[in-house]
Amino acid sequence: MDGSTLARLKDRIKNSKRVCAFTGAGISAESGIPTFRDAGGLWENYNVEDLVTPEAFERDPAVVWRWHIWLQGLAFNAQPNAAHKTLANMDSLFPEFLVITQNIDDLHERAGTRRMVKLHGDIMEILCLEDGHVCRVTSPMDSSNIGPDALPTCPKCGGAARPNVVWFGEMLPVEPLAEGSEFARRCDLLFIIGTSGAVSGGYGFAESAKRGGACIVEINPEESALTYLADISIRKPAAAAMPELFTP
Ligand code: NAD
């Protein structure tokens, strides 16, 4: 991005009242949580995307649980980076602000973001398959004894349970989706940070923001399926790019 584009963007930021940030796995990459593509290395006998489907859970719940608990450990030990912190500061800079995240880690919350919707659930939550109750674990679960006949259960009632995350092929939760869609439709400025758009391209936030006249800024070292909608593309890692936008 050249100096005049940066100046134009800073001016736009200053004059925006309703600002939205749509985030994906890439924003947490510099905190040490790999994106699904990068995570393949550690789980090289598996295609990660095959571990996050209802069919995989049906087929081999033990391996799906072990993968999710591995991710709990990564998320628990990770720290918010400069991009999460910049978004947390933006929370108090604009009259209206919303982070819409696809991430299942809690780095936005731990950085201090308050106004947020989570589209894909939370890796630290367990969903009871008997009554739909959700429990939160405060530290990573123990995966050492998990096997086909020894699966984690609901901490409250002991019933069958699963990670409370949205897997490929499942519906998004209705309320967060509606809140995110309504906000994005009428925002002045939308940041799209660290998402390939492979799945989220279908959610329509960027299209509706664009139709409503918002300026769209993409932050991603690589092109994505949403790049075609961006007015400005910043080809840098998020933790470097985000703070630069707010330095005087
Ligand atoms: P994705 O893996 O499809 O795409 C990641 C994107 O981030 C890529 O476009 C990549 O170029 C970009 N990227 C990589 N490093 C970056 C950086 N430092 N700064 C900015 N961008 C960077 O991720 P997605 O679009 O979020 O969708 C995949 C799914 O993965 C989501 O459902 C999400 O819940 C899940 N996921 C979440 C986490 C997490 O919670 N941290 C981690 C892995 C996967």
mmCIF file of C-alpha atoms and ligand atoms in Angstrom:
data_model
loop_
_atom_site.group_PDB
_atom_site.id
_atom_site.type_symbol
_atom_site.label_atom_id
_atom_site.label_comp_id
_atom_site.label_asym_id
_atom_site.label_seq_id
_atom_site.Cartn_x
_atom_site.Cartn_y
_atom_site.Cartn_z
ATOM 1 C CA MET A 1 0.000 0.000 0.000
ATOM 2 C CA ASP A 2 1.491 3.361 -0.981
ATOM 3 C CA GLY A 3 1.572 6.422 1.266
ATOM 4 C CA SER A 4 -1.384 8.160 -0.334
ATOM 5 C CA THR A 5 -3.618 5.073 -0.059
ATOM 6 C CA LEU A 6 -2.642 4.767 3.603
ATOM 7 C CA ALA A 7 -3.458 8.441 4.186
ATOM 8 C CA ARG A 8 -6.814 8.000 2.414
ATOM 9 C CA LEU A 9 -7.601 4.953 4.525
ATOM 10 C CA LYS A 10 -6.664 6.715 7.769
ATOM 11 C CA ASP A 11 -8.969 9.542 6.777
ATOM 12 C CA ARG A 12 -11.767 7.081 6.081
ATOM 13 C CA ILE A 13 -11.178 5.430 9.463
ATOM 14 C CA LYS A 14 -11.357 8.815 11.186
ATOM 15 C CA ASN A 15 -14.676 9.636 9.540
ATOM 16 C CA SER A 16 -16.344 6.245 10.013
ATOM 17 C CA LYS A 17 -19.062 5.761 12.603
ATOM 18 C CA ARG A 18 -20.085 2.165 12.060
ATOM 19 C CA VAL A 19 -17.147 -0.186 11.652
ATOM 20 C CA CYS A 20 -17.089 -3.940 11.262
ATOM 21 C CA ALA A 21 -14.241 -6.463 11.286
ATOM 22 C CA PHE A 22 -14.728 -9.945 9.875
ATOM 23 C CA THR A 23 -11.950 -12.245 11.062
ATOM 24 C CA GLY A 24 -10.724 -15.751 10.291
ATOM 25 C CA ALA A 25 -8.003 -18.181 11.270
ATOM 26 C CA GLY A 26 -5.220 -15.992 9.773
ATOM 27 C CA ILE A 27 -5.556 -13.352 12.511
ATOM 28 C CA SER A 28 -4.496 -15.938 15.107
ATOM 29 C CA ALA A 29 -1.682 -17.436 13.004
ATOM 30 C CA GLU A 30 0.906 -15.079 14.508
ATOM 31 C CA SER A 31 -0.250 -16.130 17.979
ATOM 32 C CA GLY A 32 0.845 -19.663 17.078
ATOM 33 C CA ILE A 33 -2.531 -21.172 16.185
ATOM 34 C CA PRO A 34 -2.192 -22.609 12.699
ATOM 35 C CA THR A 35 -4.851 -22.199 10.040
ATOM 36 C CA PHE A 36 -6.396 -25.466 8.893
ATOM 37 C CA ARG A 37 -4.057 -25.582 5.926
ATOM 38 C CA ASP A 38 -0.991 -25.143 8.157
ATOM 39 C CA ALA A 39 -2.265 -27.566 10.806
ATOM 40 C CA GLY A 40 -1.888 -30.468 8.376
ATOM 41 C CA GLY A 41 1.779 -30.831 9.311
ATOM 42 C CA LEU A 42 1.096 -31.859 12.875
ATOM 43 C CA TRP A 43 -1.715 -34.175 11.907
ATOM 44 C CA GLU A 44 -0.078 -35.359 8.738
ATOM 45 C CA ASN A 45 -1.989 -38.622 8.521
ATOM 46 C CA TYR A 46 -5.227 -36.676 8.438
ATOM 47 C CA ASN A 47 -6.739 -34.095 6.191
ATOM 48 C CA VAL A 48 -7.738 -31.582 8.877
ATOM 49 C CA GLU A 49 -10.901 -30.678 7.031
ATOM 50 C CA ASP A 50 -11.912 -34.354 7.351
ATOM 51 C CA LEU A 51 -11.714 -34.055 11.147
ATOM 52 C CA VAL A 52 -14.231 -31.266 11.427
ATOM 53 C CA THR A 53 -17.364 -32.795 9.966
ATOM 54 C CA PRO A 54 -20.359 -34.550 11.554
ATOM 55 C CA GLU A 55 -19.459 -37.608 9.452
ATOM 56 C CA ALA A 56 -15.954 -37.760 10.974
ATOM 57 C CA PHE A 57 -17.461 -37.590 14.471
ATOM 58 C CA GLU A 58 -19.864 -40.386 13.590
ATOM 59 C CA ARG A 59 -17.036 -42.479 12.152
ATOM 60 C CA ASP A 60 -14.331 -41.917 14.759
ATOM 61 C CA PRO A 61 -15.369 -39.656 17.661
ATOM 62 C CA ALA A 62 -12.195 -40.429 19.628
ATOM 63 C CA VAL A 63 -9.887 -39.010 16.983
ATOM 64 C CA VAL A 64 -12.148 -35.972 16.482
ATOM 65 C CA TRP A 65 -12.156 -35.310 20.246
ATOM 66 C CA ARG A 66 -8.370 -35.687 20.428
ATOM 67 C CA TRP A 67 -7.901 -33.159 17.604
ATOM 68 C CA HIS A 68 -10.225 -30.640 19.279
ATOM 69 C CA ILE A 69 -8.464 -31.075 22.629
ATOM 70 C CA TRP A 70 -5.111 -30.525 20.882
ATOM 71 C CA LEU A 71 -6.547 -27.246 19.548
ATOM 72 C CA GLN A 72 -7.819 -26.364 23.055
ATOM 73 C CA GLY A 73 -4.229 -26.632 24.278
ATOM 74 C CA LEU A 74 -2.911 -24.407 21.491
ATOM 75 C CA ALA A 75 -5.602 -21.783 22.064
ATOM 76 C CA PHE A 76 -5.215 -21.872 25.840
ATOM 77 C CA ASN A 77 -1.456 -21.306 25.640
ATOM 78 C CA ALA A 78 -1.606 -18.660 22.888
ATOM 79 C CA GLN A 79 -1.604 -14.928 23.571
ATOM 80 C CA PRO A 80 -3.520 -12.249 21.653
ATOM 81 C CA ASN A 81 -1.283 -10.537 19.086
ATOM 82 C CA ALA A 82 -1.125 -6.926 17.923
ATOM 83 C CA ALA A 83 -4.018 -7.427 15.494
ATOM 84 C CA HIS A 84 -6.360 -8.722 18.239
ATOM 85 C CA LYS A 85 -5.245 -5.835 20.474
ATOM 86 C CA THR A 86 -5.809 -3.225 17.760
ATOM 87 C CA LEU A 87 -9.352 -4.519 17.267
ATOM 88 C CA ALA A 88 -9.907 -4.391 21.032
ATOM 89 C CA ASN A 89 -8.850 -0.724 21.012
ATOM 90 C CA MET A 90 -11.148 -0.035 18.050
ATOM 91 C CA ASP A 91 -14.023 -1.221 20.232
ATOM 92 C CA SER A 92 -13.917 2.097 22.067
ATOM 93 C CA LEU A 93 -12.978 4.304 19.088
ATOM 94 C CA PHE A 94 -16.206 4.056 17.119
ATOM 95 C CA PRO A 95 -19.816 4.685 18.169
ATOM 96 C CA GLU A 96 -20.811 1.421 16.540
ATOM 97 C CA PHE A 97 -18.396 -1.457 16.160
ATOM 98 C CA LEU A 98 -18.666 -5.202 15.749
ATOM 99 C CA VAL A 99 -16.189 -8.041 15.304
ATOM 100 C CA ILE A 100 -17.684 -10.993 13.449
ATOM 101 C CA THR A 101 -15.351 -13.919 13.912
ATOM 102 C CA GLN A 102 -15.166 -17.392 12.473
ATOM 103 C CA ASN A 103 -12.501 -18.257 15.013
ATOM 104 C CA ILE A 104 -13.130 -20.754 17.740
ATOM 105 C CA ASP A 105 -10.251 -19.563 19.930
ATOM 106 C CA ASP A 106 -10.910 -16.822 22.507
ATOM 107 C CA LEU A 107 -8.094 -14.422 21.613
ATOM 108 C CA HIS A 108 -10.443 -11.570 20.669
ATOM 109 C CA GLU A 109 -12.132 -11.773 24.072
ATOM 110 C CA ARG A 110 -8.825 -12.039 25.904
ATOM 111 C CA ALA A 111 -7.513 -8.985 24.015
ATOM 112 C CA GLY A 112 -10.530 -7.063 25.360
ATOM 113 C CA THR A 113 -13.028 -6.999 22.487
ATOM 114 C CA ARG A 114 -16.544 -6.757 23.880
ATOM 115 C CA ARG A 115 -18.783 -6.190 20.880
ATOM 116 C CA MET A 116 -18.465 -9.446 18.962
ATOM 117 C CA VAL A 117 -20.383 -12.359 17.472
ATOM 118 C CA LYS A 118 -18.887 -15.827 17.121
ATOM 119 C CA LEU A 119 -20.135 -17.728 14.113
ATOM 120 C CA HIS A 120 -18.402 -21.068 14.601
ATOM 121 C CA GLY A 121 -18.644 -21.692 18.341
ATOM 122 C CA ASP A 122 -15.877 -21.968 20.899
ATOM 123 C CA ILE A 123 -13.197 -24.618 21.293
ATOM 124 C CA MET A 124 -13.427 -24.428 25.110
ATOM 125 C CA GLU A 125 -17.123 -25.342 25.134
ATOM 126 C CA ILE A 126 -18.770 -28.777 25.300
ATOM 127 C CA LEU A 127 -22.247 -29.319 23.884
ATOM 128 C CA CYS A 128 -24.435 -31.934 25.574
ATOM 129 C CA LEU A 129 -26.078 -34.095 22.919
ATOM 130 C CA GLU A 130 -28.840 -35.107 25.361
ATOM 131 C CA ASP A 131 -30.281 -31.709 26.257
ATOM 132 C CA GLY A 132 -28.289 -29.095 24.307
ATOM 133 C CA HIS A 133 -26.681 -27.650 27.426
ATOM 134 C CA VAL A 134 -23.317 -25.934 26.895
ATOM 135 C CA CYS A 135 -20.498 -26.186 29.491
ATOM 136 C CA ARG A 136 -17.231 -24.294 29.386
ATOM 137 C CA VAL A 137 -13.900 -25.826 30.398
ATOM 138 C CA THR A 138 -11.372 -23.474 31.935
ATOM 139 C CA SER A 139 -8.308 -25.453 30.862
ATOM 140 C CA PRO A 140 -7.617 -28.005 28.108
ATOM 141 C CA MET A 141 -9.237 -31.391 28.648
ATOM 142 C CA ASP A 142 -7.163 -34.532 29.126
ATOM 143 C CA SER A 143 -7.052 -36.569 25.933
ATOM 144 C CA SER A 144 -4.722 -39.317 27.170
ATOM 145 C CA ASN A 145 -7.429 -41.864 28.022
ATOM 146 C CA ILE A 146 -9.842 -41.113 25.205
ATOM 147 C CA GLY A 147 -10.797 -44.110 23.072
ATOM 148 C CA PRO A 148 -13.832 -45.463 21.225
ATOM 149 C CA ASP A 149 -15.321 -46.669 24.540
ATOM 150 C CA ALA A 150 -14.068 -43.795 26.658
ATOM 151 C CA LEU A 151 -15.331 -40.543 25.168
ATOM 152 C CA PRO A 152 -15.704 -37.251 27.031
ATOM 153 C CA THR A 153 -19.213 -36.675 28.358
ATOM 154 C CA CYS A 154 -21.274 -33.667 29.411
ATOM 155 C CA PRO A 155 -19.737 -32.312 32.655
ATOM 156 C CA LYS A 156 -23.241 -31.486 33.923
ATOM 157 C CA CYS A 157 -25.268 -34.646 33.274
ATOM 158 C CA GLY A 158 -22.760 -37.240 32.040
ATOM 159 C CA GLY A 159 -24.617 -37.601 28.723
ATOM 160 C CA ALA A 160 -23.045 -37.944 25.284
ATOM 161 C CA ALA A 161 -21.308 -34.752 24.212
ATOM 162 C CA ARG A 162 -19.326 -33.085 21.436
ATOM 163 C CA PRO A 163 -17.193 -29.975 21.005
ATOM 164 C CA ASN A 164 -19.417 -26.889 20.699
ATOM 165 C CA VAL A 165 -18.086 -25.823 17.329
ATOM 166 C CA VAL A 166 -19.730 -25.590 13.934
ATOM 167 C CA TRP A 167 -18.324 -28.241 11.634
ATOM 168 C CA PHE A 168 -18.212 -28.207 7.839
ATOM 169 C CA GLY A 169 -21.660 -28.953 6.476
ATOM 170 C CA GLU A 170 -23.493 -27.665 9.588
ATOM 171 C CA MET A 171 -25.757 -24.636 9.909
ATOM 172 C CA LEU A 172 -24.461 -21.431 11.464
ATOM 173 C CA PRO A 173 -26.123 -20.341 14.713
ATOM 174 C CA VAL A 174 -29.104 -18.181 13.776
ATOM 175 C CA GLU A 175 -28.702 -15.204 16.134
ATOM 176 C CA PRO A 176 -24.994 -14.431 15.581
ATOM 177 C CA LEU A 177 -25.500 -14.748 11.830
ATOM 178 C CA ALA A 178 -28.492 -12.388 11.886
ATOM 179 C CA GLU A 179 -26.701 -9.845 14.088
ATOM 180 C CA GLY A 180 -23.573 -9.939 11.925
ATOM 181 C CA SER A 181 -25.540 -9.653 8.680
ATOM 182 C CA GLU A 182 -27.606 -6.724 9.931
ATOM 183 C CA PHE A 183 -24.525 -4.874 11.173
ATOM 184 C CA ALA A 184 -22.421 -5.491 8.046
ATOM 185 C CA ARG A 185 -25.254 -4.408 5.754
ATOM 186 C CA ARG A 186 -25.188 -0.870 7.141
ATOM 187 C CA CYS A 187 -21.525 -0.337 8.050
ATOM 188 C CA ASP A 188 -19.262 2.439 6.680
ATOM 189 C CA LEU A 189 -16.082 0.396 6.804
ATOM 190 C CA LEU A 190 -15.474 -3.350 6.767
ATOM 191 C CA PHE A 191 -12.134 -4.985 7.530
ATOM 192 C CA ILE A 192 -11.780 -8.564 6.266
ATOM 193 C CA ILE A 193 -8.856 -10.057 8.164
ATOM 194 C CA GLY A 194 -7.208 -13.455 7.740
ATOM 195 C CA THR A 195 -9.920 -15.410 6.008
ATOM 196 C CA SER A 196 -9.611 -17.339 2.764
ATOM 197 C CA GLY A 197 -13.308 -16.790 2.114
ATOM 198 C CA ALA A 198 -13.499 -20.436 1.034
ATOM 199 C CA VAL A 199 -16.484 -21.004 3.297
ATOM 200 C CA SER A 200 -17.228 -17.524 4.563
ATOM 201 C CA GLY A 201 -17.520 -16.150 1.025
ATOM 202 C CA GLY A 202 -20.973 -17.689 1.140
ATOM 203 C CA TYR A 203 -22.036 -15.799 4.264
ATOM 204 C CA GLY A 204 -22.592 -12.586 2.293
ATOM 205 C CA PHE A 205 -21.243 -10.013 4.805
ATOM 206 C CA ALA A 206 -18.805 -8.456 2.357
ATOM 207 C CA GLU A 207 -21.275 -8.356 -0.527
ATOM 208 C CA SER A 208 -23.972 -6.676 1.537
ATOM 209 C CA ALA A 209 -21.508 -4.184 3.046
ATOM 210 C CA LYS A 210 -20.329 -3.343 -0.459
ATOM 211 C CA ARG A 211 -23.881 -2.921 -1.706
ATOM 212 C CA GLY A 212 -24.526 -0.582 1.228
ATOM 213 C CA GLY A 213 -21.590 1.632 0.160
ATOM 214 C CA ALA A 214 -18.989 0.541 2.741
ATOM 215 C CA CYS A 215 -15.278 0.791 2.072
ATOM 216 C CA ILE A 216 -13.864 -2.749 2.174
ATOM 217 C CA VAL A 217 -10.310 -3.313 3.389
ATOM 218 C CA GLU A 218 -8.773 -6.755 3.168
ATOM 219 C CA ILE A 219 -5.781 -7.682 5.313
ATOM 220 C CA ASN A 220 -4.204 -10.930 4.194
ATOM 221 C CA PRO A 221 -0.720 -11.746 2.853
ATOM 222 C CA GLU A 222 -2.449 -13.651 0.057
ATOM 223 C CA GLU A 223 -5.384 -13.117 -2.243
ATOM 224 C CA SER A 224 -8.648 -14.645 -1.100
ATOM 225 C CA ALA A 225 -12.043 -15.470 -2.517
ATOM 226 C CA LEU A 226 -13.199 -12.062 -1.170
ATOM 227 C CA THR A 227 -10.385 -9.976 -2.668
ATOM 228 C CA TYR A 228 -12.532 -8.991 -5.640
ATOM 229 C CA LEU A 229 -14.759 -6.993 -3.280
ATOM 230 C CA ALA A 230 -11.920 -5.097 -1.577
ATOM 231 C CA ASP A 231 -11.362 -1.396 -2.224
ATOM 232 C CA ILE A 232 -7.982 -1.681 -0.535
ATOM 233 C CA SER A 233 -5.929 -4.882 -0.111
ATOM 234 C CA ILE A 234 -3.115 -4.865 2.401
ATOM 235 C CA ARG A 235 -0.811 -7.791 1.636
ATOM 236 C CA LYS A 236 0.792 -8.095 5.062
ATOM 237 C CA PRO A 237 0.328 -10.286 8.128
ATOM 238 C CA ALA A 238 -2.425 -8.886 10.341
ATOM 239 C CA ALA A 239 -0.249 -8.220 13.411
ATOM 240 C CA ALA A 240 1.975 -5.920 11.343
ATOM 241 C CA ALA A 241 -0.765 -4.293 9.269
ATOM 242 C CA MET A 242 -3.410 -3.468 11.878
ATOM 243 C CA PRO A 243 -1.370 -1.279 14.273
ATOM 244 C CA GLU A 244 0.016 0.729 11.309
ATOM 245 C CA LEU A 245 -3.476 1.933 10.500
ATOM 246 C CA PHE A 246 -3.773 3.618 13.893
ATOM 247 C CA THR A 247 -0.317 5.129 14.296
ATOM 248 C CA PRO A 248 -0.528 8.914 13.845
HETATM 249 P P1 NAD B 1 -8.541 -20.439 6.278
HETATM 250 O O1 NAD B 1 -7.576 -21.390 6.891
HETATM 251 O O2 NAD B 1 -9.420 -20.938 5.190
HETATM 252 O O3 NAD B 1 -7.726 -19.203 5.691
HETATM 253 C C1 NAD B 1 -6.773 -18.523 6.458
HETATM 254 C C2 NAD B 1 -6.428 -17.241 5.737
HETATM 255 O O4 NAD B 1 -5.563 -16.499 6.581
HETATM 256 C C3 NAD B 1 -5.678 -17.475 4.405
HETATM 257 O O5 NAD B 1 -6.301 -16.688 3.406
HETATM 258 C C4 NAD B 1 -4.270 -16.982 4.703
HETATM 259 O O6 NAD B 1 -3.646 -16.385 3.573
HETATM 260 C C5 NAD B 1 -4.537 -15.945 5.779
HETATM 261 N N1 NAD B 1 -3.418 -15.685 6.676
HETATM 262 C C6 NAD B 1 -2.442 -16.538 7.072
HETATM 263 N N2 NAD B 1 -1.609 -15.905 7.918
HETATM 264 C C7 NAD B 1 -2.092 -14.650 8.084
HETATM 265 C C8 NAD B 1 -1.682 -13.532 8.851
HETATM 266 N N3 NAD B 1 -0.607 -13.563 9.632
HETATM 267 N N4 NAD B 1 -2.419 -12.392 8.771
HETATM 268 C C9 NAD B 1 -3.519 -12.328 7.989
HETATM 269 N N5 NAD B 1 -3.943 -13.354 7.228
HETATM 270 C C10 NAD B 1 -3.246 -14.505 7.286
HETATM 271 O O7 NAD B 1 -9.370 -19.800 7.485
HETATM 272 P P2 NAD B 1 -10.865 -19.280 7.588
HETATM 273 O O8 NAD B 1 -11.212 -18.516 6.362
HETATM 274 O O9 NAD B 1 -10.999 -18.645 8.915
HETATM 275 O O10 NAD B 1 -11.810 -20.572 7.543
HETATM 276 C C11 NAD B 1 -11.480 -21.835 8.021
HETATM 277 C C12 NAD B 1 -12.133 -22.296 9.303
HETATM 278 O O11 NAD B 1 -11.062 -22.546 10.160
HETATM 279 C C13 NAD B 1 -13.034 -21.422 10.115
HETATM 280 O O12 NAD B 1 -14.210 -22.132 10.293
HETATM 281 C C14 NAD B 1 -12.383 -21.300 11.494
HETATM 282 O O13 NAD B 1 -13.329 -21.505 12.530
HETATM 283 C C15 NAD B 1 -11.444 -22.446 11.517
HETATM 284 N N6 NAD B 1 -10.177 -22.296 12.261
HETATM 285 C C16 NAD B 1 -10.110 -21.471 13.337
HETATM 286 C C17 NAD B 1 -8.922 -21.323 14.021
HETATM 287 C C18 NAD B 1 -8.895 -20.416 15.226
HETATM 288 O O14 NAD B 1 -9.901 -20.277 15.903
HETATM 289 N N7 NAD B 1 -7.758 -19.776 15.518
HETATM 290 C C19 NAD B 1 -7.775 -21.995 13.596
HETATM 291 C C20 NAD B 1 -7.879 -22.842 12.482
HETATM 292 C C21 NAD B 1 -9.090 -22.975 11.825
#
